[in-house]
Amino acid sequence: RKEVEQDPGPFNVPEGATVAFNCTYSNSASQSFFWYRQDCRKEPKLLMSVYSSGNEDGRFTAQLNRASQYISLLIRDSKLSDSATYLCVVNRGRYGNKLVFGAGTILRVKS
Amino acid sequence: DAGITQSPRHKVTETGTPVTLRCHQTENHRYMYWYRQDPGHGLRLIHYSYGVKDTDKGEVSDGYSVSRSKTEDFLLTLESATSSQTSVYFCAIRLGLADLGETQYFGPGTRLLVL
């Protein structure tokens, strides 16, 4: 079993839709959590950190459930430009040295 | 922009040849990392460096070596390339976040094809 698991998708949604991605992690000692976005043939880029209390950045909302070892990302009012692969990332250690990446969830937003 | 460049950006080579990939950063970051990314897998750590001449292995280090003779450059060498090393290679630096610890920032990647 992989340490960080994501549904690979693809999620095909129309513009304006709300879409949610889930991620589970197996190491209960994980310290911090992130969502990265990766466009086709590009490098991963940090989308947002995930706080224990949940956090929002514009149309994006991230949630963390430590008890269930579960992270989610909600995208509201999807745009064509949101089409990308979304990577769930867990930091096992206190410092940024022990990142574990999920394989990613593909989102395709269509007009 | 953390000022990371990678070279070459694309390379085609033959099995058995040595290959060196370069990661260059301009902002004096202490920690640097090499990952590979393959379909169906998340990014997997090959090696990392925590200072000049200080390096350590990641989870998929077999067949790879690294060197860091100066802060700005971190080199990844495939001593004798194999087809299983066909992949996209990303370099990263450690990024401090004011609010939530640290994560990593990635360079643009190198696409390597081993024939």
PDB file of C-alpha atoms in Angstrom:
ATOM      1  CA  ARG A   1       0.000   0.000   0.000  1.00  0.00           C
ATOM      2  CA  LYS A   2       1.322   3.432  -0.890  1.00  0.00           C
ATOM      3  CA  GLU A   3       1.946   5.877   1.933  1.00  0.00           C
ATOM      4  CA  VAL A   4      -0.140   8.569   0.205  1.00  0.00           C
ATOM      5  CA  GLU A   5      -3.067   7.445  -1.933  1.00  0.00           C
ATOM      6  CA  GLN A   6      -5.170   9.451  -4.333  1.00  0.00           C
ATOM      7  CA  ASP A   7      -7.871   8.581  -6.826  1.00  0.00           C
ATOM      8  CA  PRO A   8      -6.079   9.029 -10.164  1.00  0.00           C
ATOM      9  CA  GLY A   9      -9.232  10.161 -11.980  1.00  0.00           C
ATOM     10  CA  PRO A  10      -9.565  11.675 -14.452  1.00  0.00           C
ATOM     11  CA  PHE A  11     -12.334  13.868 -13.156  1.00  0.00           C
ATOM     12  CA  ASN A  12     -14.124  15.377 -16.144  1.00  0.00           C
ATOM     13  CA  VAL A  13     -16.305  18.315 -15.093  1.00  0.00           C
ATOM     14  CA  PRO A  14     -18.029  21.208 -16.854  1.00  0.00           C
ATOM     15  CA  GLU A  15     -17.018  24.800 -16.229  1.00  0.00           C
ATOM     16  CA  GLY A  16     -18.642  26.157 -13.114  1.00  0.00           C
ATOM     17  CA  ALA A  17     -18.886  22.798 -11.386  1.00  0.00           C
ATOM     18  CA  THR A  18     -17.700  22.015  -7.896  1.00  0.00           C
ATOM     19  CA  VAL A  19     -15.265  19.131  -7.635  1.00  0.00           C
ATOM     20  CA  ALA A  20     -13.632  17.458  -4.646  1.00  0.00           C
ATOM     21  CA  PHE A  21     -10.485  15.360  -4.425  1.00  0.00           C
ATOM     22  CA  ASN A  22      -9.570  13.088  -1.575  1.00  0.00           C
ATOM     23  CA  CYS A  23      -6.282  11.794  -0.293  1.00  0.00           C
ATOM     24  CA  THR A  24      -5.404   9.356   2.477  1.00  0.00           C
ATOM     25  CA  TYR A  25      -2.064   8.917   4.200  1.00  0.00           C
ATOM     26  CA  SER A  26      -0.854   6.032   6.294  1.00  0.00           C
ATOM     27  CA  ASN A  27       1.841   7.551   8.526  1.00  0.00           C
ATOM     28  CA  SER A  28       0.162   8.996  11.601  1.00  0.00           C
ATOM     29  CA  ALA A  29       3.346  10.877  12.482  1.00  0.00           C
ATOM     30  CA  SER A  30       2.970  13.120   9.435  1.00  0.00           C
ATOM     31  CA  GLN A  31       3.485  16.733  10.384  1.00  0.00           C
ATOM     32  CA  SER A  32       2.214  18.949   7.609  1.00  0.00           C
ATOM     33  CA  PHE A  33       0.215  18.673   4.449  1.00  0.00           C
ATOM     34  CA  PHE A  34       0.026  20.379   1.099  1.00  0.00           C
ATOM     35  CA  TRP A  35      -1.667  20.374  -2.256  1.00  0.00           C
ATOM     36  CA  TYR A  36       0.462  20.940  -5.318  1.00  0.00           C
ATOM     37  CA  ARG A  37      -0.722  21.553  -8.845  1.00  0.00           C
ATOM     38  CA  GLN A  38       1.121  20.177 -11.863  1.00  0.00           C
ATOM     39  CA  ASP A  39       0.353  21.246 -15.409  1.00  0.00           C
ATOM     40  CA  CYS A  40       1.153  18.951 -18.304  1.00  0.00           C
ATOM     41  CA  ARG A  41       4.907  18.645 -18.820  1.00  0.00           C
ATOM     42  CA  LYS A  42       5.628  21.199 -16.095  1.00  0.00           C
ATOM     43  CA  GLU A  43       6.984  21.115 -12.570  1.00  0.00           C
ATOM     44  CA  PRO A  44       4.753  20.749  -9.512  1.00  0.00           C
ATOM     45  CA  LYS A  45       3.836  24.070  -7.923  1.00  0.00           C
ATOM     46  CA  LEU A  46       2.574  24.641  -4.406  1.00  0.00           C
ATOM     47  CA  LEU A  47      -1.148  25.349  -4.478  1.00  0.00           C
ATOM     48  CA  MET A  48      -1.849  25.588  -0.774  1.00  0.00           C
ATOM     49  CA  SER A  49      -0.946  24.309   2.637  1.00  0.00           C
ATOM     50  CA  VAL A  50      -3.569  22.378   4.586  1.00  0.00           C
ATOM     51  CA  TYR A  51      -4.320  23.490   8.127  1.00  0.00           C
ATOM     52  CA  SER A  52      -5.895  21.306  10.779  1.00  0.00           C
ATOM     53  CA  SER A  53      -8.815  23.723  11.021  1.00  0.00           C
ATOM     54  CA  GLY A  54      -9.304  23.796   7.263  1.00  0.00           C
ATOM     55  CA  ASN A  55      -8.458  26.738   5.069  1.00  0.00           C
ATOM     56  CA  GLU A  56      -9.700  28.536   2.026  1.00  0.00           C
ATOM     57  CA  ASP A  57      -7.938  30.385  -0.753  1.00  0.00           C
ATOM     58  CA  GLY A  58     -10.406  31.906  -3.160  1.00  0.00           C
ATOM     59  CA  ARG A  59     -12.250  29.067  -4.877  1.00  0.00           C
ATOM     60  CA  PHE A  60     -10.110  26.407  -3.196  1.00  0.00           C
ATOM     61  CA  THR A  61     -10.816  24.853   0.187  1.00  0.00           C
ATOM     62  CA  ALA A  62      -8.565  22.313   1.887  1.00  0.00           C
ATOM     63  CA  GLN A  63      -9.535  20.148   4.820  1.00  0.00           C
ATOM     64  CA  LEU A  64      -7.534  17.835   7.061  1.00  0.00           C
ATOM     65  CA  ASN A  65      -8.880  15.075   9.277  1.00  0.00           C
ATOM     66  CA  ARG A  66      -6.003  13.766  11.355  1.00  0.00           C
ATOM     67  CA  ALA A  67      -8.092  11.114  13.087  1.00  0.00           C
ATOM     68  CA  SER A  68      -9.045   9.547   9.765  1.00  0.00           C
ATOM     69  CA  GLN A  69      -5.733  10.487   8.088  1.00  0.00           C
ATOM     70  CA  TYR A  70      -7.604  12.097   5.259  1.00  0.00           C
ATOM     71  CA  ILE A  71      -7.054  15.298   3.273  1.00  0.00           C
ATOM     72  CA  SER A  72      -9.415  16.892   0.800  1.00  0.00           C
ATOM     73  CA  LEU A  73      -9.390  19.678  -1.763  1.00  0.00           C
ATOM     74  CA  LEU A  74     -12.582  21.333  -2.960  1.00  0.00           C
ATOM     75  CA  ILE A  75     -12.635  23.519  -6.051  1.00  0.00           C
ATOM     76  CA  ARG A  76     -15.699  25.672  -6.579  1.00  0.00           C
ATOM     77  CA  ASP A  77     -16.776  27.318  -9.844  1.00  0.00           C
ATOM     78  CA  SER A  78     -14.242  25.344 -11.897  1.00  0.00           C
ATOM     79  CA  LYS A  79     -12.406  27.183 -14.672  1.00  0.00           C
ATOM     80  CA  LEU A  80     -10.840  25.764 -17.797  1.00  0.00           C
ATOM     81  CA  SER A  81      -7.512  26.880 -16.360  1.00  0.00           C
ATOM     82  CA  ASP A  82      -7.982  24.569 -13.361  1.00  0.00           C
ATOM     83  CA  SER A  83      -7.307  21.585 -15.629  1.00  0.00           C
ATOM     84  CA  ALA A  84      -4.188  19.985 -14.215  1.00  0.00           C
ATOM     85  CA  THR A  85      -2.985  17.161 -11.989  1.00  0.00           C
ATOM     86  CA  TYR A  86      -3.366  17.781  -8.269  1.00  0.00           C
ATOM     87  CA  LEU A  87      -0.782  16.202  -5.994  1.00  0.00           C
ATOM     88  CA  CYS A  88      -1.405  15.450  -2.350  1.00  0.00           C
ATOM     89  CA  VAL A  89       1.824  15.882  -0.370  1.00  0.00           C
ATOM     90  CA  VAL A  90       2.583  14.875   3.183  1.00  0.00           C
ATOM     91  CA  ASN A  91       5.598  15.971   5.203  1.00  0.00           C
ATOM     92  CA  ARG A  92       6.642  13.158   7.513  1.00  0.00           C
ATOM     93  CA  GLY A  93       9.175  15.233   9.338  1.00  0.00           C
ATOM     94  CA  ARG A  94       9.323  18.575  11.010  1.00  0.00           C
ATOM     95  CA  TYR A  95      11.428  20.039   8.239  1.00  0.00           C
ATOM     96  CA  GLY A  96      10.841  19.948   4.504  1.00  0.00           C
ATOM     97  CA  ASN A  97      13.053  16.938   4.007  1.00  0.00           C
ATOM     98  CA  LYS A  98      10.604  14.118   4.175  1.00  0.00           C
ATOM     99  CA  LEU A  99       7.943  14.885   1.641  1.00  0.00           C
ATOM    100  CA  VAL A 100       5.873  11.998   0.341  1.00  0.00           C
ATOM    101  CA  PHE A 101       3.885  12.578  -2.824  1.00  0.00           C
ATOM    102  CA  GLY A 102       0.693  11.007  -4.021  1.00  0.00           C
ATOM    103  CA  ALA A 103       0.598   9.991  -7.663  1.00  0.00           C
ATOM    104  CA  GLY A 104      -1.906  12.752  -8.418  1.00  0.00           C
ATOM    105  CA  THR A 105      -5.502  13.257  -9.473  1.00  0.00           C
ATOM    106  CA  ILE A 106      -6.198  14.476 -12.998  1.00  0.00           C
ATOM    107  CA  LEU A 107      -8.815  17.189 -13.425  1.00  0.00           C
ATOM    108  CA  ARG A 108     -10.208  18.150 -16.821  1.00  0.00           C
ATOM    109  CA  VAL A 109     -12.577  21.075 -16.943  1.00  0.00           C
ATOM    110  CA  LYS A 110     -14.560  21.333 -20.156  1.00  0.00           C
ATOM    111  CA  SER A 111     -16.566  24.172 -21.657  1.00  0.00           C
TER     112      SER A 111
ATOM    113  CA  ASP B   1      10.595  32.157  -8.289  1.00  0.00           C
ATOM    114  CA  ALA B   2      13.346  30.457  -6.266  1.00  0.00           C
ATOM    115  CA  GLY B   3      15.838  30.812  -9.096  1.00  0.00           C
ATOM    116  CA  ILE B   4      16.262  27.135  -9.966  1.00  0.00           C
ATOM    117  CA  THR B   5      17.407  26.050 -13.391  1.00  0.00           C
ATOM    118  CA  GLN B   6      18.059  22.567 -14.694  1.00  0.00           C
ATOM    119  CA  SER B   7      20.184  21.478 -17.611  1.00  0.00           C
ATOM    120  CA  PRO B   8      19.797  19.919 -20.008  1.00  0.00           C
ATOM    121  CA  ARG B   9      16.019  20.193 -20.268  1.00  0.00           C
ATOM    122  CA  HIS B  10      15.824  17.231 -22.630  1.00  0.00           C
ATOM    123  CA  LYS B  11      18.275  14.432 -23.276  1.00  0.00           C
ATOM    124  CA  VAL B  12      18.301  11.235 -25.303  1.00  0.00           C
ATOM    125  CA  THR B  13      21.072   8.808 -24.569  1.00  0.00           C
ATOM    126  CA  GLU B  14      21.950   5.163 -25.061  1.00  0.00           C
ATOM    127  CA  THR B  15      22.029   2.369 -22.531  1.00  0.00           C
ATOM    128  CA  GLY B  16      25.369   2.118 -20.802  1.00  0.00           C
ATOM    129  CA  THR B  17      26.454   5.718 -21.273  1.00  0.00           C
ATOM    130  CA  PRO B  18      27.092   8.062 -18.351  1.00  0.00           C
ATOM    131  CA  VAL B  19      24.743  11.019 -17.954  1.00  0.00           C
ATOM    132  CA  THR B  20      25.017  14.048 -15.689  1.00  0.00           C
ATOM    133  CA  LEU B  21      22.143  16.364 -14.919  1.00  0.00           C
ATOM    134  CA  ARG B  22      22.726  19.758 -13.374  1.00  0.00           C
ATOM    135  CA  CYS B  23      20.630  21.752 -10.962  1.00  0.00           C
ATOM    136  CA  HIS B  24      21.615  25.365 -10.381  1.00  0.00           C
ATOM    137  CA  GLN B  25      20.168  27.778  -7.839  1.00  0.00           C
ATOM    138  CA  THR B  26      20.962  31.408  -7.238  1.00  0.00           C
ATOM    139  CA  GLU B  27      19.558  32.049  -3.756  1.00  0.00           C
ATOM    140  CA  ASN B  28      22.015  30.234  -1.508  1.00  0.00           C
ATOM    141  CA  HIS B  29      19.598  27.515  -0.388  1.00  0.00           C
ATOM    142  CA  ARG B  30      21.244  24.934   1.803  1.00  0.00           C
ATOM    143  CA  TYR B  31      19.009  21.973   1.004  1.00  0.00           C
ATOM    144  CA  MET B  32      18.653  20.607  -2.515  1.00  0.00           C
ATOM    145  CA  TYR B  33      16.898  17.464  -3.771  1.00  0.00           C
ATOM    146  CA  TRP B  34      16.691  15.231  -6.811  1.00  0.00           C
ATOM    147  CA  TYR B  35      13.446  13.415  -7.644  1.00  0.00           C
ATOM    148  CA  ARG B  36      12.225  11.285 -10.471  1.00  0.00           C
ATOM    149  CA  GLN B  37       8.621  11.198 -11.649  1.00  0.00           C
ATOM    150  CA  ASP B  38       7.096   8.260 -13.488  1.00  0.00           C
ATOM    151  CA  PRO B  39       3.497   7.533 -14.502  1.00  0.00           C
ATOM    152  CA  GLY B  40       1.490   6.001 -11.672  1.00  0.00           C
ATOM    153  CA  HIS B  41       4.050   7.010  -9.081  1.00  0.00           C
ATOM    154  CA  GLY B  42       4.395  10.131  -7.051  1.00  0.00           C
ATOM    155  CA  LEU B  43       7.668  11.976  -7.125  1.00  0.00           C
ATOM    156  CA  ARG B  44      10.308   9.745  -5.561  1.00  0.00           C
ATOM    157  CA  LEU B  45      13.397  11.063  -3.839  1.00  0.00           C
ATOM    158  CA  ILE B  46      16.709   9.939  -5.322  1.00  0.00           C
ATOM    159  CA  HIS B  47      19.263  11.874  -3.265  1.00  0.00           C
ATOM    160  CA  TYR B  48      19.392  15.088  -1.348  1.00  0.00           C
ATOM    161  CA  SER B  49      22.035  17.476  -0.077  1.00  0.00           C
ATOM    162  CA  TYR B  50      22.129  19.454   3.143  1.00  0.00           C
ATOM    163  CA  GLY B  51      25.261  21.433   2.342  1.00  0.00           C
ATOM    164  CA  VAL B  52      28.425  21.497   0.295  1.00  0.00           C
ATOM    165  CA  LYS B  53      29.810  17.954   0.135  1.00  0.00           C
ATOM    166  CA  ASP B  54      26.959  16.709   2.385  1.00  0.00           C
ATOM    167  CA  THR B  55      24.574  14.336   0.668  1.00  0.00           C
ATOM    168  CA  ASP B  56      22.324  11.445   1.581  1.00  0.00           C
ATOM    169  CA  LYS B  57      20.308   8.770  -0.184  1.00  0.00           C
ATOM    170  CA  GLY B  58      16.608   8.826  -0.868  1.00  0.00           C
ATOM    171  CA  GLU B  59      14.267   5.931  -1.522  1.00  0.00           C
ATOM    172  CA  VAL B  60      15.389   5.188  -5.112  1.00  0.00           C
ATOM    173  CA  SER B  61      19.127   5.907  -5.068  1.00  0.00           C
ATOM    174  CA  ASP B  62      20.411   2.722  -6.739  1.00  0.00           C
ATOM    175  CA  GLY B  63      22.177   3.545 -10.004  1.00  0.00           C
ATOM    176  CA  TYR B  64      22.550   7.232  -9.160  1.00  0.00           C
ATOM    177  CA  SER B  65      25.247   9.332  -7.550  1.00  0.00           C
ATOM    178  CA  VAL B  66      25.336  13.003  -6.670  1.00  0.00           C
ATOM    179  CA  SER B  67      27.861  15.706  -5.963  1.00  0.00           C
ATOM    180  CA  ARG B  68      27.725  19.160  -4.499  1.00  0.00           C
ATOM    181  CA  SER B  69      31.034  20.967  -4.656  1.00  0.00           C
ATOM    182  CA  LYS B  70      29.479  24.429  -4.274  1.00  0.00           C
ATOM    183  CA  THR B  71      26.245  25.726  -2.820  1.00  0.00           C
ATOM    184  CA  GLU B  72      24.641  26.674  -6.110  1.00  0.00           C
ATOM    185  CA  ASP B  73      25.129  23.407  -8.016  1.00  0.00           C
ATOM    186  CA  PHE B  74      23.803  19.907  -7.314  1.00  0.00           C
ATOM    187  CA  LEU B  75      24.723  17.291  -9.911  1.00  0.00           C
ATOM    188  CA  LEU B  76      22.991  13.975 -10.510  1.00  0.00           C
ATOM    189  CA  THR B  77      24.964  11.298 -12.356  1.00  0.00           C
ATOM    190  CA  LEU B  78      23.748   8.092 -13.907  1.00  0.00           C
ATOM    191  CA  GLU B  79      26.999   6.147 -14.123  1.00  0.00           C
ATOM    192  CA  SER B  80      25.689   3.728 -16.737  1.00  0.00           C
ATOM    193  CA  ALA B  81      22.223   4.643 -17.910  1.00  0.00           C
ATOM    194  CA  THR B  82      19.559   1.947 -18.211  1.00  0.00           C
ATOM    195  CA  SER B  83      16.153   2.058 -19.859  1.00  0.00           C
ATOM    196  CA  SER B  84      14.509   1.935 -16.415  1.00  0.00           C
ATOM    197  CA  GLN B  85      16.035   5.345 -15.742  1.00  0.00           C
ATOM    198  CA  THR B  86      13.962   6.922 -18.505  1.00  0.00           C
ATOM    199  CA  SER B  87      12.004   9.463 -16.524  1.00  0.00           C
ATOM    200  CA  VAL B  88      11.434  13.106 -15.743  1.00  0.00           C
ATOM    201  CA  TYR B  89      13.918  14.398 -13.192  1.00  0.00           C
ATOM    202  CA  PHE B  90      13.117  17.334 -10.937  1.00  0.00           C
ATOM    203  CA  CYS B  91      15.433  19.268  -8.721  1.00  0.00           C
ATOM    204  CA  ALA B  92      14.010  21.032  -5.670  1.00  0.00           C
ATOM    205  CA  ILE B  93      15.045  23.343  -2.867  1.00  0.00           C
ATOM    206  CA  ARG B  94      13.619  23.527   0.626  1.00  0.00           C
ATOM    207  CA  LEU B  95      11.139  26.329   1.018  1.00  0.00           C
ATOM    208  CA  GLY B  96      10.305  27.875   4.366  1.00  0.00           C
ATOM    209  CA  LEU B  97       6.678  28.883   4.825  1.00  0.00           C
ATOM    210  CA  ALA B  98       5.866  31.516   7.393  1.00  0.00           C
ATOM    211  CA  ASP B  99       2.710  29.771   8.472  1.00  0.00           C
ATOM    212  CA  LEU B 100       3.203  26.043   8.187  1.00  0.00           C
ATOM    213  CA  GLY B 101       6.707  24.716   8.392  1.00  0.00           C
ATOM    214  CA  GLU B 102       8.591  23.893   5.266  1.00  0.00           C
ATOM    215  CA  THR B 103       7.997  22.328   1.909  1.00  0.00           C
ATOM    216  CA  GLN B 104       9.850  22.277  -1.404  1.00  0.00           C
ATOM    217  CA  TYR B 105      10.015  24.326  -4.578  1.00  0.00           C
ATOM    218  CA  PHE B 106      10.781  22.602  -7.889  1.00  0.00           C
ATOM    219  CA  GLY B 107      12.871  23.362 -10.920  1.00  0.00           C
ATOM    220  CA  PRO B 108      11.469  22.976 -14.461  1.00  0.00           C
ATOM    221  CA  GLY B 109      12.591  19.365 -14.878  1.00  0.00           C
ATOM    222  CA  THR B 110      14.761  17.337 -17.258  1.00  0.00           C
ATOM    223  CA  ARG B 111      13.210  14.742 -19.566  1.00  0.00           C
ATOM    224  CA  LEU B 112      15.596  11.849 -20.039  1.00  0.00           C
ATOM    225  CA  LEU B 113      15.097   9.066 -22.546  1.00  0.00           C
ATOM    226  CA  VAL B 114      17.454   6.099 -22.403  1.00  0.00           C
ATOM    227  CA  LEU B 115      17.328   3.975 -25.558  1.00  0.00           C
TER     228      LEU B 115
END
